[in-house]
Amino acid sequence: MVEKVVIIGSGPAGWTAALYAARADLAPVLFEGMQPGGLLTTTTEVENFPGFPEGIMGPDMMELFKRQAERFGTKTHAETVVEVDLKSDPKVVKTDKGTYEAQTVIVSTGASAMWLGIPGEERLKTKGVSACATCDGFFFRGKEVVVVGGGDSAAEESTFLTKFAAKVYLLVRKEAMRASKIMVERVRKNEKIEALFNTEAVEVLGADRVEGVRIKNNQTGAEKTLIAGGYFTAIGHRPNTDLFKGQLEIDVKGYLVHEHDSSKTAIPGVFVAGDAADHRYRQAVTAAGMGCMAAMDVERYLASRE
Ligand SMILES: Cc1cc2nc3c(=O)[nH]c(=O)nc-3n(C[C@H](O)[C@H](O)[C@H](O)COP(=O)(O)OP(=O)(O)OC[C@H]3O[C@@H](n4cnc5c(N)ncnc54)[C@H](O)[C@@H]3O)c2cc1C
């Protein structure tokens, strides 16, 4: 059987695409992948998704997304896609459990934040360790926080955090930031930011919450502890797009390339949505918006083929 549409990924982008495709009577097949519900299942409170004035726990929100998409006939498969042939017609999608054919495919495989991998980082995730200042900055009002990174996103995240935090320590591994001049200047002028150069985080400290960060000067080897209630990495994201190499166009940072103002890729019938194709916003609501766009683009594409 050839499916009308296969959706790869079960984050806000995938489930929203499924909801729209299901309501358009396309009986979408959705593969949940290795992280059912996507990135938001790794966080606690989500306070910036419209419609939840009291906030909602990330995993609970994703369960609601799933229920809403399934209510209209989405066929959910707890499977991970391991290989695709997007250029053939129909398209072929192989998972760890079977092989499927589809007229169209929506790729919504997300992007993972990069971490240093130092002790305490994994253990204290959602307890003061974060990779998203826009998402979590609000929870650090009046606290001292540490940001790791030397590029534009580290400069941006540090500056954003000064809206809430009493002080931001910015740890830069090299002797200067590699961020753009204007961003470096913004950091320099911000009295709440103290940039520490040639400095690396070696351990995130705390029993149940972040209480400090042990740092090391990589020139002198001297170590000390910064007292801080938050630890943010801003060292980049890695889009989950390896699977599509050689088939879809991928930019230098690994993001899927699509037409401006559309979810279309260069391959007819293949559409993208969410963080895998968005290096700029990376929010649940923007991912959901792109999921909606992709499903509507699928609908129009299928109608034009009939
Ligand atoms: C700690 C944290 C807190 C955050 N808090 C907020 C917040 O408060 N508000 C907000 O708006 N945003 C927040 N974000 C960002 C938000 O989570 C993302 O922007 C959003 O989840 C992106 O949605 P997505 O659907 O593109 O991808 P994801 O949610 O990353 O989902 C990707 C999906 O693709 C699947 N997948 C990947 N590869 C395969 C494969 N080969 N086969 C099948 N499936 C596959 C995965 O299993 C997963 O289900 C937060 C992020 C983090 C890390």
Tab-separated table of C-alpha atoms and ligand atoms in Angstrom:
chain	number	residue	atom	x	y	z
A	1	MET	CA	0.000	0.000	0.000
A	2	VAL	CA	1.269	3.471	-0.875
A	3	GLU	CA	0.598	5.974	1.919
A	4	LYS	CA	-0.443	9.491	1.011
A	5	VAL	CA	1.938	11.026	3.493
A	6	VAL	CA	4.599	9.780	5.877
A	7	ILE	CA	5.782	12.077	8.669
A	8	ILE	CA	9.191	11.483	10.249
A	9	GLY	CA	9.376	12.785	13.829
A	10	SER	CA	6.984	13.294	16.737
A	11	GLY	CA	7.865	16.744	18.088
A	12	PRO	CA	5.606	19.802	17.762
A	13	ALA	CA	6.357	19.970	14.011
A	14	GLY	CA	5.534	16.319	13.315
A	15	TRP	CA	2.355	16.171	15.387
A	16	THR	CA	1.029	19.439	13.974
A	17	ALA	CA	1.718	18.237	10.442
A	18	ALA	CA	-0.118	15.022	11.353
A	19	LEU	CA	-3.091	16.921	12.794
A	20	TYR	CA	-3.526	18.999	9.642
A	21	ALA	CA	-2.914	16.073	7.294
A	22	ALA	CA	-5.361	13.875	9.231
A	23	ARG	CA	-8.054	16.554	9.164
A	24	ALA	CA	-7.485	16.814	5.400
A	25	ASP	CA	-8.325	13.084	5.172
A	26	LEU	CA	-4.805	12.038	4.208
A	27	ALA	CA	-4.541	9.328	6.913
A	28	PRO	CA	-0.930	10.244	7.747
A	29	VAL	CA	1.564	7.679	9.008
A	30	LEU	CA	3.850	9.150	11.663
A	31	PHE	CA	7.101	7.608	12.872
A	32	GLU	CA	7.881	8.657	16.417
A	33	GLY	CA	11.592	7.894	16.382
A	34	MET	CA	13.908	7.393	19.327
A	35	GLN	CA	12.482	10.335	21.252
A	36	PRO	CA	8.657	10.078	21.175
A	37	GLY	CA	7.265	13.570	21.731
A	38	GLY	CA	10.537	15.231	20.782
A	39	LEU	CA	12.701	17.669	22.724
A	40	LEU	CA	9.956	19.029	24.932
A	41	THR	CA	9.763	15.694	26.721
A	42	THR	CA	13.153	16.590	28.203
A	43	THR	CA	11.957	19.757	29.881
A	44	THR	CA	9.637	20.641	32.727
A	45	GLU	CA	7.414	23.714	32.531
A	46	VAL	CA	6.545	25.247	29.143
A	47	GLU	CA	5.201	28.753	29.713
A	48	ASN	CA	5.319	30.239	26.246
A	49	PHE	CA	3.092	27.975	24.180
A	50	PRO	CA	-0.159	29.895	23.531
A	51	GLY	CA	-3.292	28.378	25.026
A	52	PHE	CA	-1.801	27.343	28.355
A	53	PRO	CA	-2.070	30.415	30.595
A	54	GLU	CA	-0.896	28.488	33.660
A	55	GLY	CA	1.933	26.775	31.744
A	56	ILE	CA	2.124	23.046	31.112
A	57	MET	CA	4.750	20.346	31.622
A	58	GLY	CA	6.555	19.561	28.350
A	59	PRO	CA	5.746	15.801	28.321
A	60	ASP	CA	2.060	16.508	29.101
A	61	MET	CA	1.854	18.981	26.250
A	62	MET	CA	3.302	16.499	23.786
A	63	GLU	CA	0.804	13.858	24.942
A	64	LEU	CA	-1.980	16.336	24.100
A	65	PHE	CA	-0.443	17.000	20.662
A	66	LYS	CA	-0.437	13.242	20.030
A	67	ARG	CA	-4.020	12.727	21.195
A	68	GLN	CA	-5.261	15.566	19.023
A	69	ALA	CA	-3.497	14.222	15.908
A	70	GLU	CA	-4.701	10.650	16.549
A	71	ARG	CA	-8.290	11.791	17.099
A	72	PHE	CA	-8.511	12.533	13.356
A	73	GLY	CA	-6.900	9.304	12.182
A	74	THR	CA	-3.119	9.655	12.369
A	75	LYS	CA	-1.506	6.216	12.315
A	76	THR	CA	1.305	6.331	14.865
A	77	HIS	CA	4.231	3.927	14.623
A	78	ALA	CA	6.804	3.569	17.402
A	79	GLU	CA	9.547	3.133	14.826
A	80	THR	CA	12.744	4.920	13.828
A	81	VAL	CA	13.523	5.614	10.206
A	82	VAL	CA	16.885	4.147	9.209
A	83	GLU	CA	16.979	4.750	5.453
A	84	VAL	CA	15.056	6.718	2.847
A	85	ASP	CA	14.843	6.900	-0.913
A	86	LEU	CA	13.149	10.221	-1.493
A	87	LYS	CA	13.906	10.499	-5.194
A	88	SER	CA	11.951	7.410	-6.218
A	89	ASP	CA	8.224	7.469	-6.910
A	90	PRO	CA	6.653	6.348	-4.644
A	91	LYS	CA	9.165	7.325	-1.975
A	92	VAL	CA	10.572	4.549	0.171
A	93	VAL	CA	10.977	4.862	3.937
A	94	LYS	CA	12.690	2.037	5.832
A	95	THR	CA	12.364	1.844	9.588
A	96	ASP	CA	13.839	-0.462	12.213
A	97	LYS	CA	10.689	-2.585	11.781
A	98	GLY	CA	9.580	-2.394	8.158
A	99	THR	CA	9.493	-0.738	4.746
A	100	TYR	CA	6.851	1.778	3.710
A	101	GLU	CA	5.981	3.570	0.490
A	102	ALA	CA	4.516	7.044	0.310
A	103	GLN	CA	3.536	9.687	-2.200
A	104	THR	CA	4.882	12.433	0.029
A	105	VAL	CA	7.185	12.731	3.035
A	106	ILE	CA	7.397	15.400	5.721
A	107	VAL	CA	10.753	15.510	7.499
A	108	SER	CA	10.490	16.883	11.037
A	109	THR	CA	13.404	15.226	12.792
A	110	GLY	CA	14.411	18.204	14.960
A	111	ALA	CA	17.821	19.339	16.137
A	112	SER	CA	19.747	18.501	19.287
A	113	ALA	CA	21.628	21.052	21.347
A	114	MET	CA	25.311	20.316	21.783
A	115	TRP	CA	26.694	19.793	25.277
A	116	LEU	CA	30.188	19.765	26.714
A	117	GLY	CA	29.707	16.366	28.328
A	118	ILE	CA	31.237	17.462	31.636
A	119	PRO	CA	30.232	15.890	34.977
A	120	GLY	CA	26.954	17.200	36.386
A	121	GLU	CA	25.639	18.460	33.038
A	122	GLU	CA	23.408	15.487	32.231
A	123	ARG	CA	22.348	14.874	35.847
A	124	LEU	CA	21.173	18.460	36.368
A	125	LYS	CA	19.282	18.911	33.077
A	126	THR	CA	15.908	20.565	33.848
A	127	LYS	CA	17.368	21.413	37.282
A	128	GLY	CA	19.223	24.528	36.230
A	129	VAL	CA	21.080	23.131	33.206
A	130	SER	CA	19.647	24.314	29.895
A	131	ALA	CA	20.545	24.995	26.291
A	132	CYS	CA	17.756	27.469	25.608
A	133	ALA	CA	17.755	30.927	27.206
A	134	THR	CA	14.571	31.978	25.400
A	135	CYS	CA	12.808	28.951	26.866
A	136	ASP	CA	14.189	28.949	30.395
A	137	GLY	CA	15.668	32.388	31.097
A	138	PHE	CA	12.539	33.488	32.900
A	139	PHE	CA	13.159	30.901	35.637
A	140	PHE	CA	16.475	32.517	36.612
A	141	ARG	CA	15.225	35.866	37.824
A	142	GLY	CA	17.672	37.403	40.311
A	143	LYS	CA	20.126	34.491	40.017
A	144	GLU	CA	23.699	34.325	38.834
A	145	VAL	CA	24.122	32.132	35.768
A	146	VAL	CA	26.932	30.749	33.644
A	147	VAL	CA	26.832	30.655	29.839
A	148	VAL	CA	29.313	28.598	27.834
A	149	GLY	CA	30.260	29.657	24.300
A	150	GLY	CA	32.040	32.284	22.275
A	151	GLY	CA	29.928	32.707	19.146
A	152	ASP	CA	26.911	34.766	18.202
A	153	SER	CA	24.422	32.525	19.974
A	154	ALA	CA	26.427	32.688	23.225
A	155	ALA	CA	26.498	36.488	22.934
A	156	GLU	CA	22.774	36.557	22.191
A	157	GLU	CA	21.839	34.130	24.975
A	158	SER	CA	23.981	35.991	27.554
A	159	THR	CA	22.489	39.331	26.613
A	160	PHE	CA	18.961	37.903	26.756
A	161	LEU	CA	19.626	36.346	30.173
A	162	THR	CA	20.588	39.713	31.667
A	163	LYS	CA	16.874	40.632	31.495
A	164	PHE	CA	16.350	38.208	34.370
A	165	ALA	CA	19.627	37.145	35.900
A	166	ALA	CA	21.507	39.271	38.424
A	167	LYS	CA	24.773	38.389	36.715
A	168	VAL	CA	25.935	36.336	33.737
A	169	TYR	CA	29.383	34.753	33.598
A	170	LEU	CA	30.261	34.046	29.973
A	171	LEU	CA	32.923	31.354	29.619
A	172	VAL	CA	34.928	31.738	26.416
A	173	ARG	CA	37.404	28.962	25.654
A	174	LYS	CA	39.626	31.134	23.454
A	175	GLU	CA	41.252	34.478	24.233
A	176	ALA	CA	38.540	36.343	22.294
A	177	MET	CA	34.942	35.745	21.217
A	178	ARG	CA	34.367	34.664	17.636
A	179	ALA	CA	30.938	36.331	17.588
A	180	SER	CA	30.265	39.203	15.185
A	181	LYS	CA	31.712	42.600	16.134
A	182	ILE	CA	28.342	44.091	16.997
A	183	MET	CA	27.446	41.218	19.321
A	184	VAL	CA	30.858	41.334	21.028
A	185	GLU	CA	30.364	45.041	21.591
A	186	ARG	CA	26.918	44.436	23.054
A	187	VAL	CA	28.365	41.905	25.488
A	188	ARG	CA	31.233	44.226	26.405
A	189	LYS	CA	28.898	47.111	27.184
A	190	ASN	CA	26.510	45.046	29.286
A	191	GLU	CA	27.454	45.578	32.928
A	192	LYS	CA	25.719	42.384	34.004
A	193	ILE	CA	27.945	40.187	31.810
A	194	GLU	CA	31.427	39.188	32.931
A	195	ALA	CA	33.270	37.427	30.122
A	196	LEU	CA	36.021	35.070	31.288
A	197	PHE	CA	38.449	34.255	28.474
A	198	ASN	CA	40.652	31.155	28.123
A	199	THR	CA	38.176	29.613	30.522
A	200	GLU	CA	36.367	26.273	30.393
A	201	ALA	CA	33.670	24.702	32.531
A	202	VAL	CA	34.866	21.451	34.071
A	203	GLU	CA	31.945	20.443	36.295
A	204	VAL	CA	28.409	21.555	37.070
A	205	LEU	CA	27.924	21.406	40.823
A	206	GLY	CA	24.802	20.846	42.903
A	207	ALA	CA	22.841	18.130	44.639
A	208	ASP	CA	19.270	18.586	43.323
A	209	ARG	CA	19.745	21.880	41.480
A	210	VAL	CA	22.645	23.769	39.966
A	211	GLU	CA	24.560	25.516	42.732
A	212	GLY	CA	27.775	26.397	40.957
A	213	VAL	CA	30.187	25.652	38.154
A	214	ARG	CA	33.800	24.655	38.540
A	215	ILE	CA	35.903	26.421	35.922
A	216	LYS	CA	39.479	26.209	34.722
A	217	ASN	CA	41.794	28.698	33.069
A	218	ASN	CA	43.204	26.694	30.175
A	219	GLN	CA	46.401	28.801	30.113
A	220	THR	CA	47.368	28.614	33.777
A	221	GLY	CA	45.456	25.478	34.787
A	222	ALA	CA	44.027	27.361	37.771
A	223	GLU	CA	40.589	26.167	38.878
A	224	LYS	CA	37.891	27.918	40.877
A	225	THR	CA	34.165	27.651	41.563
A	226	LEU	CA	31.578	30.178	40.454
A	227	ILE	CA	28.442	30.241	42.581
A	228	ALA	CA	25.554	30.128	40.102
A	229	GLY	CA	21.947	28.914	39.952
A	230	GLY	CA	21.970	28.236	36.220
A	231	TYR	CA	24.240	26.789	33.546
A	232	PHE	CA	23.514	27.345	29.850
A	233	THR	CA	25.405	25.917	26.890
A	234	ALA	CA	25.354	27.981	23.715
A	235	ILE	CA	27.827	26.011	21.633
A	236	GLY	CA	25.530	25.154	18.756
A	237	HIS	CA	22.890	22.700	17.642
A	238	ARG	CA	23.133	19.588	15.558
A	239	PRO	CA	20.165	19.022	13.254
A	240	ASN	CA	19.109	15.368	12.957
A	241	THR	CA	19.600	15.289	9.205
A	242	ASP	CA	22.363	12.746	8.529
A	243	LEU	CA	19.747	10.356	7.189
A	244	PHE	CA	19.017	12.693	4.278
A	245	LYS	CA	22.599	13.380	3.165
A	246	GLY	CA	23.027	12.978	-0.576
A	247	GLN	CA	19.282	13.324	-1.158
A	248	LEU	CA	18.107	16.602	0.340
A	249	GLU	CA	20.092	19.815	0.224
A	250	ILE	CA	21.682	20.454	3.609
A	251	ASP	CA	23.380	23.756	4.529
A	252	VAL	CA	26.839	24.083	6.099
A	253	LYS	CA	25.413	23.857	9.597
A	254	GLY	CA	23.432	20.721	8.804
A	255	TYR	CA	19.975	22.255	8.427
A	256	LEU	CA	17.608	21.173	5.653
A	257	VAL	CA	17.225	23.715	2.898
A	258	HIS	CA	13.733	24.626	1.747
A	259	GLU	CA	12.073	27.221	-0.463
A	260	HIS	CA	11.538	30.642	1.038
A	261	ASP	CA	8.033	31.021	2.551
A	262	SER	CA	7.292	27.336	1.959
A	263	SER	CA	8.179	23.912	3.303
A	264	LYS	CA	9.098	22.564	-0.150
A	265	THR	CA	12.500	21.017	-0.781
A	266	ALA	CA	14.093	20.586	-4.197
A	267	ILE	CA	12.545	17.087	-4.416
A	268	PRO	CA	8.858	17.208	-5.406
A	269	GLY	CA	6.722	15.666	-2.677
A	270	VAL	CA	9.285	16.121	0.118
A	271	PHE	CA	8.623	18.812	2.694
A	272	VAL	CA	10.372	19.901	5.879
A	273	ALA	CA	9.237	21.389	9.171
A	274	GLY	CA	10.580	22.390	12.563
A	275	ASP	CA	14.048	22.694	14.042
A	276	ALA	CA	15.646	20.411	11.432
A	277	ALA	CA	15.043	23.206	8.950
A	278	ASP	CA	15.153	26.255	11.213
A	279	HIS	CA	18.415	27.508	12.655
A	280	ARG	CA	16.945	30.794	13.781
A	281	TYR	CA	13.824	30.441	15.948
A	282	ARG	CA	13.868	26.853	17.300
A	283	GLN	CA	10.689	27.170	19.363
A	284	ALA	CA	7.762	24.800	19.798
A	285	VAL	CA	5.312	27.290	18.374
A	286	THR	CA	7.420	27.976	15.265
A	287	ALA	CA	7.998	24.239	14.764
A	288	ALA	CA	4.231	23.670	15.033
A	289	GLY	CA	3.632	26.501	12.553
A	290	MET	CA	6.023	24.907	10.072
A	291	GLY	CA	4.288	21.549	10.603
A	292	CYS	CA	1.018	23.171	9.583
A	293	MET	CA	2.683	24.681	6.501
A	294	ALA	CA	4.152	21.319	5.479
A	295	ALA	CA	0.798	19.514	5.743
A	296	MET	CA	-0.920	22.217	3.702
A	297	ASP	CA	1.862	22.035	1.099
A	298	VAL	CA	1.390	18.232	0.951
A	299	GLU	CA	-2.340	18.656	0.438
A	300	ARG	CA	-1.797	21.084	-2.456
A	301	TYR	CA	0.902	18.899	-3.983
A	302	LEU	CA	-1.337	15.805	-3.925
A	303	ALA	CA	-4.284	17.775	-5.334
A	304	SER	CA	-2.093	19.042	-8.178
A	305	ARG	CA	-1.076	15.462	-9.047
A	306	GLU	CA	-4.645	14.215	-9.298
B	1	LIG	C1	15.421	21.768	27.617
B	1	LIG	C2	14.600	22.425	26.534
B	1	LIG	C3	13.550	23.242	26.892
B	1	LIG	C4	12.796	23.863	25.905
B	1	LIG	N1	11.763	24.659	26.291
B	1	LIG	C5	11.009	25.256	25.352
B	1	LIG	C6	9.933	26.109	25.723
B	1	LIG	O1	9.694	26.346	26.918
B	1	LIG	N2	9.201	26.657	24.731
B	1	LIG	C7	9.468	26.439	23.403
B	1	LIG	O2	8.752	26.956	22.539
B	1	LIG	N3	10.477	25.647	23.020
B	1	LIG	C8	11.255	25.059	23.947
B	1	LIG	N4	12.312	24.275	23.564
B	1	LIG	C9	12.582	24.115	22.135
B	1	LIG	C10	11.601	23.073	21.542
B	1	LIG	O3	11.696	21.901	22.285
B	1	LIG	C11	11.918	22.817	20.082
B	1	LIG	O4	11.955	24.032	19.371
B	1	LIG	C12	10.865	21.901	19.453
B	1	LIG	O5	10.738	20.707	20.174
B	1	LIG	C13	11.211	21.590	18.003
B	1	LIG	O6	10.230	20.731	17.511
B	1	LIG	P1	10.500	19.730	16.315
B	1	LIG	O7	9.225	19.025	16.084
B	1	LIG	O8	11.127	20.447	15.174
B	1	LIG	O9	11.633	18.734	16.832
B	1	LIG	P2	11.789	17.844	18.144
B	1	LIG	O10	10.878	18.242	19.223
B	1	LIG	O11	13.246	17.837	18.400
B	1	LIG	O12	11.352	16.395	17.642
B	1	LIG	C14	12.121	15.682	16.730
B	1	LIG	C15	11.480	14.333	16.538
B	1	LIG	O13	12.105	13.663	15.460
B	1	LIG	C16	12.234	12.303	15.789
B	1	LIG	N5	13.269	11.719	14.952
B	1	LIG	C17	14.557	12.113	14.787
B	1	LIG	N6	15.182	11.260	13.946
B	1	LIG	C18	14.265	10.325	13.576
B	1	LIG	C19	14.306	9.175	12.739
B	1	LIG	N7	15.405	8.789	12.115
B	1	LIG	N8	13.160	8.445	12.598
B	1	LIG	C20	12.023	8.817	13.209
B	1	LIG	N9	11.928	9.898	14.020
B	1	LIG	C21	13.043	10.631	14.207
B	1	LIG	C22	12.539	12.297	17.278
B	1	LIG	O14	12.242	11.031	17.855
B	1	LIG	C23	11.586	13.395	17.754
B	1	LIG	O15	10.329	12.848	18.016
B	1	LIG	C24	13.090	23.642	24.523
B	1	LIG	C25	14.141	22.812	24.174
B	1	LIG	C26	14.906	22.205	25.154
B	1	LIG	C27	16.034	21.308	24.776
